[in-house]
Amino acid sequence: MSNNNPYNFVPLNPTGRDDKDGVNTYSPEDMIKIYEQQFLIPVPKDELTEFLPALKRFYNIDDNTLDVSAVIFDAIADATIIYNHKVKTGEYQIVGSLVTEQIEVDADEESHESLDNQAYTIDCMRTFFINDVKIPYHFNLFVQGDGYSTLTERDTVLEKIYWLVHAGFEEHLLDNPDNLDSLESINEDLARLGITEMDLATVHQLVDYIEDHIIDDDMIDALNALIDDAE
């Protein structure tokens, strides 16, 4: 940290100047780095009003550059910013074997309809990143036809966050709903990973993100191949 860079901004090389020669221009990748730093650099509350002007001075940019940076981030970054936390989807892993579930069907159903009703379960894992910290997320996937559902484990901090948000949902699946981790204990787990604390709004947005990204096209293709082999 220095007087010229009190917030430890990442030094970046501009690509030139804008058409009015008023501010610096940067590559799209570097503009994303500038955008992310607006949210991810810890700033004392009494310095919040000084932070953004300091960022713009350091990179010699203006509000328009920040707006464009946000558009580029949304367009090409495979991540999102949730209340000052950068969240990114990592790789999936199929960690168990496909299990064929016994589904009751009517005797007069056609054979192809019976296949459509066949259900399978399989243990899976998806990794997510919070501020570049890799965190596993384990779940059992239930697949039937075009639909699926997941049952999440309760070991990693992301899994605990899921159950905190869904407290009371499918309570009979839990050993004891009273044993759900509190937001305070979850924040203690996050602190041990070097991740800043979250409030309830943040954890709800985080679970929404996880549920939207837990299954992707590559994973669907892999699962379909396993199901085709089983049939």
Coordinates of N, CA and C in Angstrom, one line a residue, residues 87 128 137 158-159 161-162 205-215:
V87 N -19.1 -14.4 -7.4 CA -19.4 -15.8 -7.4 C -19.3 -16.4 -8.8
F128 N -18.1 -24.3 -6.8 CA -18.3 -22.9 -7.0 C -17.2 -22.1 -6.4
Y137 N -19.8 -28.4 -3.7 CA -21.3 -28.4 -3.4 C -21.8 -29.8 -3.8
L158 N -21.3 -24.0 1.6 CA -22.3 -23.7 0.6 C -23.6 -24.5 0.8
E159 N -23.3 -25.8 1.2 CA -24.5 -26.7 1.5 C -25.2 -26.2 2.8
I161 N -25.4 -23.1 3.7 CA -26.1 -21.9 3.3 C -27.5 -22.3 2.6
Y162 N -27.4 -23.3 1.8 CA -28.6 -23.8 1.1 C -29.7 -24.2 2.1
Q205 N -29.6 -14.6 -2.4 CA -29.2 -14.4 -3.8 C -28.2 -15.5 -4.2
L206 N -27.3 -15.9 -3.3 CA -26.3 -16.9 -3.6 C -27.0 -18.3 -3.9
V207 N -28.0 -18.6 -3.1 CA -28.7 -19.9 -3.3 C -29.4 -19.9 -4.7
D208 N -30.0 -18.7 -5.0 CA -30.7 -18.6 -6.3 C -29.6 -18.8 -7.4
Y209 N -28.4 -18.2 -7.3 CA -27.4 -18.4 -8.3 C -27.0 -19.9 -8.4
I210 N -26.8 -20.5 -7.3 CA -26.4 -22.0 -7.3 C -27.5 -22.8 -8.0
E211 N -28.7 -22.6 -7.7 CA -29.8 -23.4 -8.2 C -29.9 -23.1 -9.8
D212 N -29.6 -21.9 -10.2 CA -29.6 -21.6 -11.6 C -28.4 -22.2 -12.4
H213 N -27.3 -22.5 -11.7 CA -26.1 -23.0 -12.4 C -25.6 -24.4 -12.0
I214 N -26.4 -25.1 -11.2 CA -25.9 -26.4 -10.7 C -25.9 -27.4 -11.8
I215 N -26.8 -27.3 -12.8 CA -26.8 -28.2 -14.0 C -26.5 -27.4 -15.2

